[in-house]
PDB file of C-alpha atoms in Angstrom:
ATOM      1  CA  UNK A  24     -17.165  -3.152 -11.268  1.00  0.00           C
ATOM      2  CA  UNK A  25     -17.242  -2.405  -7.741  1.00  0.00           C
ATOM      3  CA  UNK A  26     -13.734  -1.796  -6.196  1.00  0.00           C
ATOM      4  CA  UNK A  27     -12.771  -2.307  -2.834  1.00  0.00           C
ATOM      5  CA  UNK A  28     -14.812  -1.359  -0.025  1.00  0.00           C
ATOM      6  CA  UNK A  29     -14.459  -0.551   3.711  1.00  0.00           C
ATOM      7  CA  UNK A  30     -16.282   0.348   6.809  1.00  0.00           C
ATOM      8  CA  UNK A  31     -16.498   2.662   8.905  1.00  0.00           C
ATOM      9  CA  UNK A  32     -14.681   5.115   7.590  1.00  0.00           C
ATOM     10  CA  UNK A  33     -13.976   6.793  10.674  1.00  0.00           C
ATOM     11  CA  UNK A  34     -13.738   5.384  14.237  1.00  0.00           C
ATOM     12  CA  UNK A  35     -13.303   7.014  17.550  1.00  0.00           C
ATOM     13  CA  UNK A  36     -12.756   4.716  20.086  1.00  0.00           C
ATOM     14  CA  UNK A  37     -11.026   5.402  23.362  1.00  0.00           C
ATOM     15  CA  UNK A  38      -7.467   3.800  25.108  1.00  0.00           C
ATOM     16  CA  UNK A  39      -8.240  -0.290  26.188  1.00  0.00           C
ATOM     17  CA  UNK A  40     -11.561  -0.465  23.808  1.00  0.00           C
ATOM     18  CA  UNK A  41     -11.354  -2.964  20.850  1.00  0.00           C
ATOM     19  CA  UNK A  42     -12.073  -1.877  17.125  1.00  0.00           C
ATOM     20  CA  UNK A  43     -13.173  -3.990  14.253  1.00  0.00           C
ATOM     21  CA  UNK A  44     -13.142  -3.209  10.770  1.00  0.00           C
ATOM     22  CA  UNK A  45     -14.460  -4.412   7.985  1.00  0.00           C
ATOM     23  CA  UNK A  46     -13.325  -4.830   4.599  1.00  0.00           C
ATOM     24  CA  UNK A  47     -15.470  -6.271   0.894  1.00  0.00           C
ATOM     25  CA  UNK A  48     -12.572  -7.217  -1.740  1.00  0.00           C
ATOM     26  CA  UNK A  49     -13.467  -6.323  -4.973  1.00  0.00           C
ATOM     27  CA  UNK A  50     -16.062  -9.032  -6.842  1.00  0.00           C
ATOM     28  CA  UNK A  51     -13.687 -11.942  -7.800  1.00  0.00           C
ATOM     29  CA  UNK A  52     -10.872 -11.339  -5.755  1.00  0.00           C
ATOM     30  CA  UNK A  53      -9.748 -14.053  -3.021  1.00  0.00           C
ATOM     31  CA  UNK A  54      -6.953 -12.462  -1.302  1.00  0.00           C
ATOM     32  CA  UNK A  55      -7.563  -9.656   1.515  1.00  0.00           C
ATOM     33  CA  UNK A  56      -4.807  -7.702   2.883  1.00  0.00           C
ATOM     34  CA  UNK A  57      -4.550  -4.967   5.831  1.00  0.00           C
ATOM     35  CA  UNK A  58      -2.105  -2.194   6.592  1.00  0.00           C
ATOM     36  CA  UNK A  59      -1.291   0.627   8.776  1.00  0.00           C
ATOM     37  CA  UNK A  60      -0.582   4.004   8.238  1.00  0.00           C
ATOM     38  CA  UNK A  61       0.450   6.322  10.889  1.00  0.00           C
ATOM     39  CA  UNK A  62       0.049   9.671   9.888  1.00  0.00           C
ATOM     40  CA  UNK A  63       3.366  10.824   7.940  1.00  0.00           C
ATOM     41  CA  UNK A  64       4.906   7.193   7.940  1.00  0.00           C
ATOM     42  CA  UNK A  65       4.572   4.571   5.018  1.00  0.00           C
ATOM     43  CA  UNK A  66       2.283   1.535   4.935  1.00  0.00           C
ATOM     44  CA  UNK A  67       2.980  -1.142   7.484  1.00  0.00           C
ATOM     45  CA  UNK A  68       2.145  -4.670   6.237  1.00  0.00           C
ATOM     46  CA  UNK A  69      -0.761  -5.871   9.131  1.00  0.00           C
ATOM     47  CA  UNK A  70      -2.212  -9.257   7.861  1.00  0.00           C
ATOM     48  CA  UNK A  71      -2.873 -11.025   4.742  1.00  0.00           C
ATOM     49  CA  UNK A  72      -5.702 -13.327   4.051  1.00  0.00           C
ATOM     50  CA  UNK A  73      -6.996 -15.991   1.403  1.00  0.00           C
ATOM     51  CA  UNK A  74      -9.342 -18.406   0.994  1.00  0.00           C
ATOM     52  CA  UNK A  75     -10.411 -18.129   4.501  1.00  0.00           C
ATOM     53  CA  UNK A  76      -6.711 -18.547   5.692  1.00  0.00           C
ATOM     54  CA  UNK A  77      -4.251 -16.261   7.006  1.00  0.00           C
ATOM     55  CA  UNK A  78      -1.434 -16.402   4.913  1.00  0.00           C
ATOM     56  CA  UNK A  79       1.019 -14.064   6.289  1.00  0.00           C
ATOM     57  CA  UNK A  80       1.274 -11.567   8.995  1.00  0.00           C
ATOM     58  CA  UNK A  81       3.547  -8.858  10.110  1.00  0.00           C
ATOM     59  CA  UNK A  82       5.833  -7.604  12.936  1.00  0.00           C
ATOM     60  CA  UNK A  83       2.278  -6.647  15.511  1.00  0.00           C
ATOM     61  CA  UNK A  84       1.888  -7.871  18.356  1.00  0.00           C
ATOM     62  CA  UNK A  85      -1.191 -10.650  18.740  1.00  0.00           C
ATOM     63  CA  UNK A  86      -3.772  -7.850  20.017  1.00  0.00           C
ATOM     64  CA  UNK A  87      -3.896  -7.052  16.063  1.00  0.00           C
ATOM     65  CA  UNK A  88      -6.077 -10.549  14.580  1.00  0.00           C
ATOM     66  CA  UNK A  89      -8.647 -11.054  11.868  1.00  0.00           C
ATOM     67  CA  UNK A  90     -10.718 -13.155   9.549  1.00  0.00           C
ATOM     68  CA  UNK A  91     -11.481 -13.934   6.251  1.00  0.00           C
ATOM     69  CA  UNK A  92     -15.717 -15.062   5.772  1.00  0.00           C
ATOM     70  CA  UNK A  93     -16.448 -17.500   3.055  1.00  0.00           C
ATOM     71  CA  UNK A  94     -17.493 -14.648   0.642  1.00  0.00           C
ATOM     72  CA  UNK A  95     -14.168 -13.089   0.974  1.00  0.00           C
ATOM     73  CA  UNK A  96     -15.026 -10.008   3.160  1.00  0.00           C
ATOM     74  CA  UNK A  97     -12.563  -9.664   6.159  1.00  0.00           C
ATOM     75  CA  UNK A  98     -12.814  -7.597   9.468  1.00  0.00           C
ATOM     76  CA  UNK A  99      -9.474  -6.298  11.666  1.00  0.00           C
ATOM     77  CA  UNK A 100     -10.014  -6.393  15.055  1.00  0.00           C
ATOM     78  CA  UNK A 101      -7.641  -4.131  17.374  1.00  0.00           C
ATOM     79  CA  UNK A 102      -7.958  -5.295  21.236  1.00  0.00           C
ATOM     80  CA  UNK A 103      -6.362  -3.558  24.080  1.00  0.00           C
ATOM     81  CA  UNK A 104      -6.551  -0.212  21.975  1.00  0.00           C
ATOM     82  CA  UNK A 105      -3.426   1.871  22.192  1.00  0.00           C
ATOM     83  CA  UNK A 106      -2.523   5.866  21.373  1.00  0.00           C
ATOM     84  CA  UNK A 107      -0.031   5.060  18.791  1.00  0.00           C
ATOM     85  CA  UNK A 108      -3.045   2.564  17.055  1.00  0.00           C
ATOM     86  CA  UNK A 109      -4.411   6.089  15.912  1.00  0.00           C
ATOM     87  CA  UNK A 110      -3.776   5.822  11.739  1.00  0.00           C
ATOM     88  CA  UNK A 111      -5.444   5.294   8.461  1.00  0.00           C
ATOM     89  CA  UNK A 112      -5.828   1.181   8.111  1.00  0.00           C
ATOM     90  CA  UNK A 113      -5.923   0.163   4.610  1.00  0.00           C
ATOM     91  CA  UNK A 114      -7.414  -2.963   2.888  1.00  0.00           C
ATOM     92  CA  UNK A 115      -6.300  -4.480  -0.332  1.00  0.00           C
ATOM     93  CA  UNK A 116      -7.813  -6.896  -2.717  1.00  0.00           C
ATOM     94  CA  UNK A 117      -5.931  -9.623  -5.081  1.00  0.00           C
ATOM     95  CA  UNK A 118      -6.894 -12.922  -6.751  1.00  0.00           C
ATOM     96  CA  UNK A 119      -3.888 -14.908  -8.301  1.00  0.00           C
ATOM     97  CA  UNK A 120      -1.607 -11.525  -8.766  1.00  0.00           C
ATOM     98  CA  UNK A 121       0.500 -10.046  -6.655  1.00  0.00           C
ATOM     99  CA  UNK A 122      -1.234  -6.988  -7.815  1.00  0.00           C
ATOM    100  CA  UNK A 123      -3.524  -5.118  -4.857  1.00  0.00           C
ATOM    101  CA  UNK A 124      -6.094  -2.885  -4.961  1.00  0.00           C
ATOM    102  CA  UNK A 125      -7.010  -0.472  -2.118  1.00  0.00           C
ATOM    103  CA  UNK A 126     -10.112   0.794  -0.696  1.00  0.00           C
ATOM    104  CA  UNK A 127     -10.590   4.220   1.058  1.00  0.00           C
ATOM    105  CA  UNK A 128      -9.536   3.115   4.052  1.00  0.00           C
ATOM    106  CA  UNK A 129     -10.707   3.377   8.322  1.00  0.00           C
ATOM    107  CA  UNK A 130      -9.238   6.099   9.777  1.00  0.00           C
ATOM    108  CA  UNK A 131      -9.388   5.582  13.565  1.00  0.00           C
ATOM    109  CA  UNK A 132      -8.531   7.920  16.174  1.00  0.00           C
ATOM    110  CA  UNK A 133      -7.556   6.766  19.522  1.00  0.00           C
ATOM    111  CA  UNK A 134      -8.560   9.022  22.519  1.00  0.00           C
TER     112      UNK A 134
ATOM    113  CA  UNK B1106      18.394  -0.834   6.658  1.00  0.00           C
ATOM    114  CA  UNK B1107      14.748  -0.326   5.121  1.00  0.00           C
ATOM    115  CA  UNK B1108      13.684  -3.044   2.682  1.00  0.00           C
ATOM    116  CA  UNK B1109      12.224  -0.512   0.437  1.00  0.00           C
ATOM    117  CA  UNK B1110      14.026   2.954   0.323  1.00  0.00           C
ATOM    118  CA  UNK B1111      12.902   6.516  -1.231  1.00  0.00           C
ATOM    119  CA  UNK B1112      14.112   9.733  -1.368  1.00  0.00           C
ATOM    120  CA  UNK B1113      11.167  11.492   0.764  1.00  0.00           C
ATOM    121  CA  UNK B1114      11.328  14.435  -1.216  1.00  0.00           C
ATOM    122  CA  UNK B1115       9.851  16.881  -1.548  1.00  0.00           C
ATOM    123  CA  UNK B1116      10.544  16.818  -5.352  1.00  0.00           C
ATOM    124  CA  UNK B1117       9.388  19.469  -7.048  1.00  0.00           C
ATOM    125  CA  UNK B1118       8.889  20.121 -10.594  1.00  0.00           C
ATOM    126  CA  UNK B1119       7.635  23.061 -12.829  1.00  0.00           C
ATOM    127  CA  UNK B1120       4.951  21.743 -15.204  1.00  0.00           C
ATOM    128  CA  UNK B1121       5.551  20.289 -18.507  1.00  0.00           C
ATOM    129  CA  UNK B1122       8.568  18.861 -16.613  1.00  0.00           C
ATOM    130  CA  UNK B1123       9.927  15.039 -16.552  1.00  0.00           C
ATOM    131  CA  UNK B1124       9.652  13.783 -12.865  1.00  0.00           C
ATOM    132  CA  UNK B1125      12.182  11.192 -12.065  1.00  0.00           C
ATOM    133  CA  UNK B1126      11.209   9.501  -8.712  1.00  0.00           C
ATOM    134  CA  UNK B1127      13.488   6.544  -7.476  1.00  0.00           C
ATOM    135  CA  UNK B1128      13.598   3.221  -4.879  1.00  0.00           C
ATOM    136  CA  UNK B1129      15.805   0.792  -4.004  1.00  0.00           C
ATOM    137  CA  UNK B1130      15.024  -2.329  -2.372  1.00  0.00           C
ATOM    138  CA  UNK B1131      17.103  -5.254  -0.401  1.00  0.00           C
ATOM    139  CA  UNK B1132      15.609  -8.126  -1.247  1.00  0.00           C
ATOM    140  CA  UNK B1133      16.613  -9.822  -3.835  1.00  0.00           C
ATOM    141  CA  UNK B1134      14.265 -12.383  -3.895  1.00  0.00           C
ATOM    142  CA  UNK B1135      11.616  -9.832  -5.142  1.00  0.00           C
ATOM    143  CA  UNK B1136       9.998 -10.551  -8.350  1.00  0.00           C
ATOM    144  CA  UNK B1137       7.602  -7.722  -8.669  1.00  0.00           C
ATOM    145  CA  UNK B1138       7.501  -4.241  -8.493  1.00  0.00           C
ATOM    146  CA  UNK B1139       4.920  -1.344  -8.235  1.00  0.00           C
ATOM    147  CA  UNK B1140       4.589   2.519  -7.990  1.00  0.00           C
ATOM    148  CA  UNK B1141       1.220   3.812  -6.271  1.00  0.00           C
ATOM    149  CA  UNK B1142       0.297   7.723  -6.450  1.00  0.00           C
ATOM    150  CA  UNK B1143      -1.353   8.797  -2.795  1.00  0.00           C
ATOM    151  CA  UNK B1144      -2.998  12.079  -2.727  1.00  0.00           C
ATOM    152  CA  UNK B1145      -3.078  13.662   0.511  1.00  0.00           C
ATOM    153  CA  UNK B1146      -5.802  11.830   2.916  1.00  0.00           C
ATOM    154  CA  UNK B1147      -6.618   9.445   0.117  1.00  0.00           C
ATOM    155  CA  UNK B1148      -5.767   5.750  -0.618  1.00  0.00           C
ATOM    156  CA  UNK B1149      -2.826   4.471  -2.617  1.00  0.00           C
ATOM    157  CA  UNK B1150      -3.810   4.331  -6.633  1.00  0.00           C
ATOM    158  CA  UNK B1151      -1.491   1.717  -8.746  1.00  0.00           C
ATOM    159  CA  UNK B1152      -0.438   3.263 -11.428  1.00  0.00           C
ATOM    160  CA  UNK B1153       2.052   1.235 -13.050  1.00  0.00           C
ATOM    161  CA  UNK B1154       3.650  -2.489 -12.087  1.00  0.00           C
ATOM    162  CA  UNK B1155       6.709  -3.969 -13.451  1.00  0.00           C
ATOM    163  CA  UNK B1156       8.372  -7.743 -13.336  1.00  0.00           C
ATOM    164  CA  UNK B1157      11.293  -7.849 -16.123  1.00  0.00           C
ATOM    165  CA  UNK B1158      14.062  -6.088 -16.796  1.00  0.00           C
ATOM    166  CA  UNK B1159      13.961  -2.562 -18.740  1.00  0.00           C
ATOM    167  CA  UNK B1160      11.718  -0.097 -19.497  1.00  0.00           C
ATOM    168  CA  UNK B1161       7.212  -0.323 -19.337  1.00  0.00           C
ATOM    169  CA  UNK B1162       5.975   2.756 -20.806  1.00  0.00           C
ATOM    170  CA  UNK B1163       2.181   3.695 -19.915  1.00  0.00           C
ATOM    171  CA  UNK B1164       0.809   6.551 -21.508  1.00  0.00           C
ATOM    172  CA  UNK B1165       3.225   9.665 -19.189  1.00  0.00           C
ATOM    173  CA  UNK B1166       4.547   6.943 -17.336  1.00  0.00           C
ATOM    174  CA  UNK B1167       7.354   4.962 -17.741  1.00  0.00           C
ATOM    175  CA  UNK B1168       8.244   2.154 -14.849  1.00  0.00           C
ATOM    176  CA  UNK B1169      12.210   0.750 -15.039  1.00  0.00           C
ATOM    177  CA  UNK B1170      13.694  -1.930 -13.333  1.00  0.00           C
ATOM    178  CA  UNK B1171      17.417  -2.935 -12.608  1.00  0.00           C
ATOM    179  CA  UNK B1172      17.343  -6.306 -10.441  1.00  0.00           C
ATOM    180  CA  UNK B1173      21.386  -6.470 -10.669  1.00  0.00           C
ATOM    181  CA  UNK B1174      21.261  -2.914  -9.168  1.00  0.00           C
ATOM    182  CA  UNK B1175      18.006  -3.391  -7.145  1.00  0.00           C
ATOM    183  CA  UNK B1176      16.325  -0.220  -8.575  1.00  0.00           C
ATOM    184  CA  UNK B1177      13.121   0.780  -9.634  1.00  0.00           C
ATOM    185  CA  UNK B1178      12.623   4.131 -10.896  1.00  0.00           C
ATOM    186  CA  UNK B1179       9.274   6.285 -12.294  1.00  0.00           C
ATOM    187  CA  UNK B1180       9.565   8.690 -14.757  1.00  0.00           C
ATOM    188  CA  UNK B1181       6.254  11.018 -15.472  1.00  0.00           C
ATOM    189  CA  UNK B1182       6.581  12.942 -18.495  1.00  0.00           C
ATOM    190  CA  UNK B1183       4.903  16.292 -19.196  1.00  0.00           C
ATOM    191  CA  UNK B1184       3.887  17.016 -15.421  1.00  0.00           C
ATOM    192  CA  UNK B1185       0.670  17.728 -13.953  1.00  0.00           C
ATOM    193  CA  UNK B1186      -0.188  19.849 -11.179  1.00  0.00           C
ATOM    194  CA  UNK B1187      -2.699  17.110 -10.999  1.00  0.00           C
ATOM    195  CA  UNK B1188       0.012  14.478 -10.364  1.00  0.00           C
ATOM    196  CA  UNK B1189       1.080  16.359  -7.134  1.00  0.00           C
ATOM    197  CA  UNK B1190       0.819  13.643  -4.689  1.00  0.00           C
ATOM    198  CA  UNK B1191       3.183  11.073  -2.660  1.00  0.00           C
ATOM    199  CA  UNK B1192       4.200   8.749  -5.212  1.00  0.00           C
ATOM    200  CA  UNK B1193       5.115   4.918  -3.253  1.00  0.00           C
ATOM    201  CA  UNK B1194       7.217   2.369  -4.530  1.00  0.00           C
ATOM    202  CA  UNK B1195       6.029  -1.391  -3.594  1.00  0.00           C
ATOM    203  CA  UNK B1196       8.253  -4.467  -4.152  1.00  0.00           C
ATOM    204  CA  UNK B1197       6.836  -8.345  -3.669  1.00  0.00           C
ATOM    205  CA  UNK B1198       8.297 -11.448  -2.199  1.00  0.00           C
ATOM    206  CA  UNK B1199       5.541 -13.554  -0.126  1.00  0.00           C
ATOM    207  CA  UNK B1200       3.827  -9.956   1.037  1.00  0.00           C
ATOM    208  CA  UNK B1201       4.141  -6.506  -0.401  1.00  0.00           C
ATOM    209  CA  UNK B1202       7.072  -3.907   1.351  1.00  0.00           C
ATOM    210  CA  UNK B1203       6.489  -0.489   0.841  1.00  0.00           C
ATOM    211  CA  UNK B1204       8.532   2.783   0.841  1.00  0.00           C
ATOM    212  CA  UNK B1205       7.710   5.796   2.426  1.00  0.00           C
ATOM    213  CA  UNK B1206       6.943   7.562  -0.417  1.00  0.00           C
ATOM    214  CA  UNK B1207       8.659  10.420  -2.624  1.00  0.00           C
ATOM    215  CA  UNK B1208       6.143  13.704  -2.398  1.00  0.00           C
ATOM    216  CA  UNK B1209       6.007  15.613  -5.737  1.00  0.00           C
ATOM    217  CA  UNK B1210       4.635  18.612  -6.406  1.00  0.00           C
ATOM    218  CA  UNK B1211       4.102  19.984  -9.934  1.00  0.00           C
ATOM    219  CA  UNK B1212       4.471  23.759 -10.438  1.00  0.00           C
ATOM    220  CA  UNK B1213       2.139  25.271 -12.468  1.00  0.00           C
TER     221      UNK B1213
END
């Protein structure tokens, strides 16, 4: 079974672009959720999605939004790019559990 | 206060050794509890989750859970330099809060 998958897995972008990335939960699984992770700091609860609804979100500002698609697959999209938006953004799958999966991960790099 | 707290570490270990990493959290309206291993540069694994009270053995690892004390502890038995990594402890209450992570290293 497949596990979870994201894309790209790096991005370069520079200062006032936007970013999107994307994010396949693993087969079965209705629940996407995204974090941040600066480099040396712990995982910062971003969004949470399921069933095509966002469910929760957490303390960033509005530039950070998203989607859920009807087959599950969600993209993060970063407006207004910042410096300190330079991390590794993680993407976890659930269905029914409170249990989540990660995939590799985006690591983007603000310029 | 952090929600989810842990002893950064580093923790270090010769092998063979018992690792004893520990978290507190400060909500009490948690009801689930999970340790993920993170090797450097890589995504976090789940290893082991927990939702009662007392011990869940898994193979090395053993998860334990206090609610009245709001602890969670992970003990690996007979250490690995493979299980060098940054070990994070999760806790769940309508979304996931994380610690920073204990880093262990296992000496050979």
């Amino acid at each position: 079974e497949a596990g979870v998958t994201q894309s790209p897995t790096h991005l370069i972008k520079t200062r006032g672009q936007q970013a999107t990335l994307r994010c396949s939960p693993i087969s079965g699984h209705t629940s996407v959720y995204w974090y941040q992770q600066a480099l040396g700091l712990g995982l910062q609860f971003l969004l949470w999605y399921d069933e095509g609804e966002e469910r929760n979100r957490g303390n960033f500002p509005p530039r950070f939004s998203g989607r859920q698609f009807p087959n599950y697959s969600s993209e993060l999209n970063v407006n207004a790019l910042e410096l300190e938006d330079s991390a590794l953004y993680l993407c976890a799958s659930g269905h029914n559990t409170d249990t989540q999966y990660f995939g590799p991960g985006t690591r983007l790099t603000v310029l | 206060q952090k929600e989810v707290e842990q002893n950064s570490g580093p923790l270090s270990v010769p092998e063979g050794a018992i690792a004893s990493l520990n978290c507190t959290y400060s909500d009490r309206g948690s009801q689930s509890f999970f340790w993920y291993r993170q090797y450097s540069g890589k995504s976090p694994e789940l290893i082991m989750s927990i939702y009662s009270n007392g011990d869940k053995e898994d193979g090395r690892f053993t998860a334990q859970l206090n609610k009245a004390s709001q602890y969670v502890s992970l003990l690996i038995r007979d250490s690995q330099p493979s299980d060098s990594a940054t070990y994070l402890c999760a806790a769940h209450n309508n979304d996931m809060r994380f610690g920073a992570g204990t880093r262990l290293t296992v000496k050979p």
